[in-house]
Coordinates of C-alpha atoms and ligand atoms in Angstrom, one line a residue:
M140 CA 86.6 95.8 126.1
A141 CA 89.4 98.3 125.5
R142 CA 89.5 99.8 122.0
T143 CA 92.5 98.8 120.0
V144 CA 94.4 101.7 118.6
T145 CA 96.9 100.8 116.0
D146 CA 99.5 103.4 114.9
I147 CA 101.7 102.4 112.0
I148 CA 104.4 103.8 109.7
L149 CA 104.4 103.2 106.0
L150 CA 108.0 103.2 104.8
G151 CA 109.3 103.0 101.2
P152 CA 110.8 105.0 98.4
P153 CA 108.8 107.5 96.3
G154 CA 106.2 105.6 94.3
A155 CA 106.3 102.5 96.5
G156 CA 102.5 102.7 97.2
K157 CA 102.4 104.4 100.6
G158 CA 99.7 106.9 99.8
T159 CA 97.6 104.3 97.9
Q160 CA 97.6 101.9 100.9
A161 CA 97.1 104.7 103.4
H162 CA 94.0 105.8 101.6
R163 CA 92.6 102.2 101.7
L164 CA 93.3 101.9 105.5
V165 CA 91.4 105.1 106.0
E166 CA 88.4 103.8 104.1
E167 CA 88.5 100.2 105.4
R168 CA 89.6 100.7 109.0
G169 CA 88.8 104.2 110.0
M170 CA 92.4 105.1 110.5
V171 CA 93.7 108.7 110.1
Q172 CA 96.4 109.3 107.4
L173 CA 99.1 111.8 108.3
S174 CA 101.1 112.5 105.2
T175 CA 103.8 115.1 105.5
G176 CA 104.0 115.3 101.7
D177 CA 100.3 116.4 101.7
M178 CA 100.9 118.8 104.6
L179 CA 103.8 120.4 102.8
R180 CA 101.9 120.7 99.5
A181 CA 99.2 122.5 101.5
A182 CA 101.8 124.8 103.0
R183 CA 103.3 125.6 99.6
S184 CA 99.9 126.5 98.1
S185 CA 99.2 128.8 101.1
G186 CA 101.4 131.6 99.6
T187 CA 103.4 132.2 102.8
E188 CA 107.2 132.7 103.0
M189 CA 107.5 129.2 104.6
G190 CA 105.5 127.8 101.8
R191 CA 107.7 129.4 99.1
R192 CA 110.9 128.0 100.7
V193 CA 109.3 124.5 101.1
A194 CA 108.3 124.5 97.4
E195 CA 111.8 125.2 96.2
V196 CA 113.2 122.3 98.3
M197 CA 110.5 119.9 97.2
D198 CA 110.8 120.7 93.5
K199 CA 114.5 119.9 93.7
G200 CA 113.7 116.5 95.3
H201 CA 115.5 117.4 98.6
L202 CA 114.1 116.8 102.1
V203 CA 112.5 119.6 104.0
T204 CA 114.3 120.3 107.3
D205 CA 113.4 118.1 110.3
D206 CA 112.1 120.9 112.5
I207 CA 109.5 121.9 109.9
V208 CA 108.1 118.3 109.4
I209 CA 108.3 117.4 113.1
G210 CA 106.4 120.6 113.9
L211 CA 103.7 119.7 111.4
I212 CA 103.3 116.2 112.9
A213 CA 103.3 117.5 116.5
E214 CA 100.6 119.9 115.6
K215 CA 98.4 117.1 114.1
L216 CA 99.0 114.8 117.1
A217 CA 97.9 117.6 119.5
D218 CA 94.6 118.1 117.6
P219 CA 91.8 116.8 119.9
D220 CA 89.8 115.8 116.8
A221 CA 92.4 113.2 116.1
A222 CA 91.5 111.3 119.4
G223 CA 89.2 108.3 119.4
H224 CA 89.9 106.9 115.9
A225 CA 91.4 103.5 115.0
G226 CA 95.0 104.8 114.7
F227 CA 97.4 106.9 112.8
I228 CA 99.1 106.0 109.5
F229 CA 102.3 107.9 109.2
D230 CA 102.8 108.2 105.4
G231 CA 106.2 109.6 104.3
F232 CA 107.2 110.4 107.9
P233 CA 109.6 109.8 109.5
R234 CA 112.3 110.1 106.7
T235 CA 115.4 110.6 108.9
L236 CA 116.6 109.1 112.2
A237 CA 116.0 112.5 113.9
Q238 CA 112.4 112.4 112.8
A239 CA 112.1 108.8 113.9
D240 CA 113.4 109.7 117.4
A241 CA 111.0 112.7 117.6
L242 CA 108.0 110.5 116.6
G243 CA 109.0 107.9 119.2
D244 CA 109.1 110.6 121.9
L245 CA 105.8 112.2 120.8
L246 CA 103.9 108.8 120.8
E247 CA 105.5 107.7 124.1
R248 CA 104.3 110.9 125.8
M249 CA 100.8 110.1 124.5
G250 CA 101.0 106.6 125.8
R251 CA 100.6 105.2 122.2
P252 CA 103.2 102.5 121.3
L253 CA 103.8 102.1 117.6
A254 CA 102.3 98.8 116.3
A255 CA 104.5 98.4 113.1
A256 CA 106.7 100.0 110.6
I257 CA 105.6 98.5 107.3
E258 CA 108.2 98.7 104.5
L259 CA 106.9 98.4 100.9
A260 CA 109.9 97.1 99.0
V261 CA 110.0 98.1 95.3
E262 CA 112.9 98.1 92.8
D263 CA 114.1 101.4 91.5
E264 CA 113.4 100.6 87.9
V265 CA 109.7 100.3 88.6
L266 CA 109.6 103.6 90.5
V267 CA 110.1 105.7 87.3
D268 CA 107.0 104.2 85.8
R269 CA 105.1 104.5 89.1
V270 CA 105.7 108.3 89.6
S271 CA 105.5 109.3 85.9
G272 CA 102.0 107.8 85.6
R273 CA 100.8 109.0 89.0
F274 CA 97.8 111.4 89.3
T275 CA 95.6 112.1 92.3
C276 CA 92.1 113.5 92.9
G277 CA 92.4 117.1 94.3
N278 CA 89.1 116.7 96.1
C279 CA 89.3 113.3 97.9
G280 CA 92.9 112.3 97.6
E281 CA 92.3 109.0 95.7
V282 CA 95.6 107.9 94.0
Y283 CA 95.5 106.8 90.3
H284 CA 98.0 105.6 87.7
D285 CA 97.8 106.0 83.9
V286 CA 98.4 102.2 83.4
T287 CA 98.1 100.3 86.6
R288 CA 95.1 102.1 88.1
P289 CA 93.3 104.4 85.6
T290 CA 89.9 106.0 86.4
R291 CA 86.9 104.2 85.0
K292 CA 85.8 107.3 83.1
P293 CA 88.7 109.4 81.7
G294 CA 89.2 112.7 83.7
V295 CA 86.7 111.8 86.4
C296 CA 87.5 110.5 89.9
D297 CA 85.8 107.1 90.6
A298 CA 85.5 107.7 94.3
C299 CA 83.9 111.2 94.3
G300 CA 83.2 112.3 90.7
S301 CA 85.5 115.3 90.8
T302 CA 87.2 116.3 87.6
D303 CA 90.0 118.0 89.6
L304 CA 92.7 115.4 88.8
R305 CA 96.3 116.6 89.4
R306 CA 99.8 115.7 88.6
R307 CA 102.7 116.7 90.9
A308 CA 105.5 119.1 89.8
D309 CA 108.1 116.8 91.3
D310 CA 106.9 113.6 89.5
N311 CA 109.6 113.7 86.8
A312 CA 112.7 111.6 86.2
D313 CA 115.2 114.2 87.3
S314 CA 113.5 114.9 90.6
L315 CA 112.9 111.2 91.2
R316 CA 116.6 110.5 90.9
Q317 CA 117.3 113.1 93.6
R318 CA 114.5 111.8 95.8
L319 CA 115.8 108.3 95.5
M320 CA 119.3 109.4 96.5
E321 CA 117.7 111.1 99.6
Y322 CA 115.8 107.9 100.3
Y323 CA 118.9 105.7 100.3
K324 CA 121.1 108.1 102.2
K325 CA 118.6 109.3 104.9
T326 CA 115.5 107.2 105.0
S327 CA 116.5 103.6 104.3
P328 CA 118.5 103.4 107.6
L329 CA 115.1 103.6 109.3
T330 CA 114.5 99.9 108.3
G331 CA 117.4 98.9 110.5
Y332 CA 116.2 101.2 113.2
Y333 CA 112.7 99.7 113.3
H334 CA 114.0 96.1 112.8
A335 CA 116.1 96.6 116.0
K336 CA 112.9 97.7 117.8
G337 CA 111.1 94.5 116.6
L338 CA 108.6 96.6 114.6
L339 CA 109.7 96.2 110.9
V340 CA 107.4 94.3 108.5
R341 CA 108.8 94.0 105.0
L342 CA 106.3 93.4 102.2
D343 CA 106.5 93.0 98.5
G344 CA 105.4 96.4 97.1
L345 CA 105.6 95.0 93.5
A346 CA 102.5 92.9 94.0
P347 CA 99.1 94.2 92.7
I348 CA 97.5 96.9 95.0
D349 CA 94.9 94.4 96.4
R350 CA 97.5 91.9 97.3
V351 CA 99.6 94.5 99.1
A352 CA 96.5 95.7 101.0
A353 CA 95.8 92.1 102.0
A354 CA 99.4 91.6 103.2
I355 CA 99.1 94.8 105.3
A356 CA 95.8 93.7 106.8
A357 CA 97.4 90.3 107.7
A358 CA 100.2 92.1 109.6
L359 CA 97.9 94.2 111.7
P360 CA 95.6 93.3 114.6
A361 CA 91.9 92.8 113.7
P362 CA 90.1 96.2 113.0
V363 CA 88.1 97.8 115.8
G364 CA 84.6 96.3 115.8
A365 CA 85.5 93.2 113.8
Ligands
ADP74 P1 106.3 110.4 97.7 O1 104.9 110.0 97.9 O2 106.7 110.5 96.3 O3 107.2 109.5 98.6 P2 105.8 112.7 99.4 O4 104.5 113.2 99.0 O5 105.8 111.8 100.6 O6 106.5 111.9 98.2 O7 106.9 113.9 99.6 C1 107.1 114.8 98.6 C2 108.2 115.7 99.1 O8 107.9 116.4 100.3 C3 109.6 115.0 99.4 O9 110.4 114.8 98.2 C4 110.2 116.0 100.3 O10 110.7 117.1 99.6 C5 109.0 116.5 101.1 N1 108.8 115.7 102.3 C6 107.7 114.9 102.6 N2 107.8 114.3 103.8 C7 109.0 114.7 104.3 C8 109.6 114.4 105.5 N3 109.1 113.6 106.5 N4 110.9 115.0 105.8 C9 111.4 115.8 104.9 N5 110.8 116.1 103.7 C10 109.6 115.6 103.4
ADP75 P1 103.9 106.7 97.4 O1 102.9 107.4 98.3 O2 104.7 105.7 98.1 O3 104.8 107.7 96.7 P2 101.7 106.1 95.6 O4 100.7 105.4 96.5 O5 101.4 107.5 95.3 O6 103.2 106.0 96.2 O7 101.8 105.3 94.3 C1 102.6 105.7 93.2 C2 101.9 105.3 91.9 O8 101.9 103.9 91.7 C3 100.5 105.8 91.8 O9 100.2 106.2 90.5 C4 99.7 104.5 92.2 O10 98.4 104.4 91.5 C5 100.6 103.4 91.6 N1 100.6 102.2 92.5 C6 100.6 102.1 93.9 N2 100.7 100.8 94.3 C7 100.8 100.1 93.2 C8 100.9 98.6 93.0 N3 101.0 97.8 94.0 N4 100.9 98.2 91.7 C9 100.9 99.0 90.7 N5 100.8 100.4 90.8 C10 100.7 100.9 92.0
ZN76 ZN1 88.0 112.0 94.2

């Protein structure tokens, strides 16, 4: 039987739960998470001139230019190690119509049609609490929250035991305001774009993490091997 490959996009404002759900899909379905936010954070800590420019843009809450992020994604898609898995989760990409068109072209050339663009709908008021309580494991990428998803043991990652728990420089109220503006101006039109292609699935991102995960699972084809 042919292997089912399911490539999906997770759409939603900063703090909607994209990274949290992507991480679960990796664990539970063997999918591969492609987060442009994570790639850009890696670039900024590399100490290169590009990294320095990217850091400035990110800390202000603006979007990095399309050619940089499209280049990062194209590089990952061309990586032969990425072949043969259960599918890509595009997390935080695309964020503009130009990025959406570029992704469509890249996937079409690879003969991989997109299965769904899943929108996690969350009200703005909740997002301030979401991002101000967010921290992640620097070792395994698990996403936590001071109130809604604390670690079982303070200061220690449940998943891998690491004590390298990090907060992001841009997770403050000022930067969030700017990021939300960018979201509504440049990214939210993508919901119409994917709706027109028959790919949009809108889910309630305010539900508890397990319920959101179940709703995503219900929207996808059965996992490989199930
Ligand atoms: P969040 O999880 O809060 O939505 P991300 O980690 O996805 O944030 O992104 C952090 C920052 O990285 C963004 O505010 C933006 O500056 C930059 N960034 C990430 N992805 C993209 C993208 N696809 N296009 C442009 N900028 C991006
Ligand atoms: P995004 O990648 O969309 O910016 P994250 O997955 O990083 O969002 O989630 C933002 C914060 O909200 C994290 O601290 C995470 O633990 C928490 N969170 C994610 N989903 C939920 C949820 N459904 N209910 C409550 N808190 C959540
Ligand atoms: Zn960890």
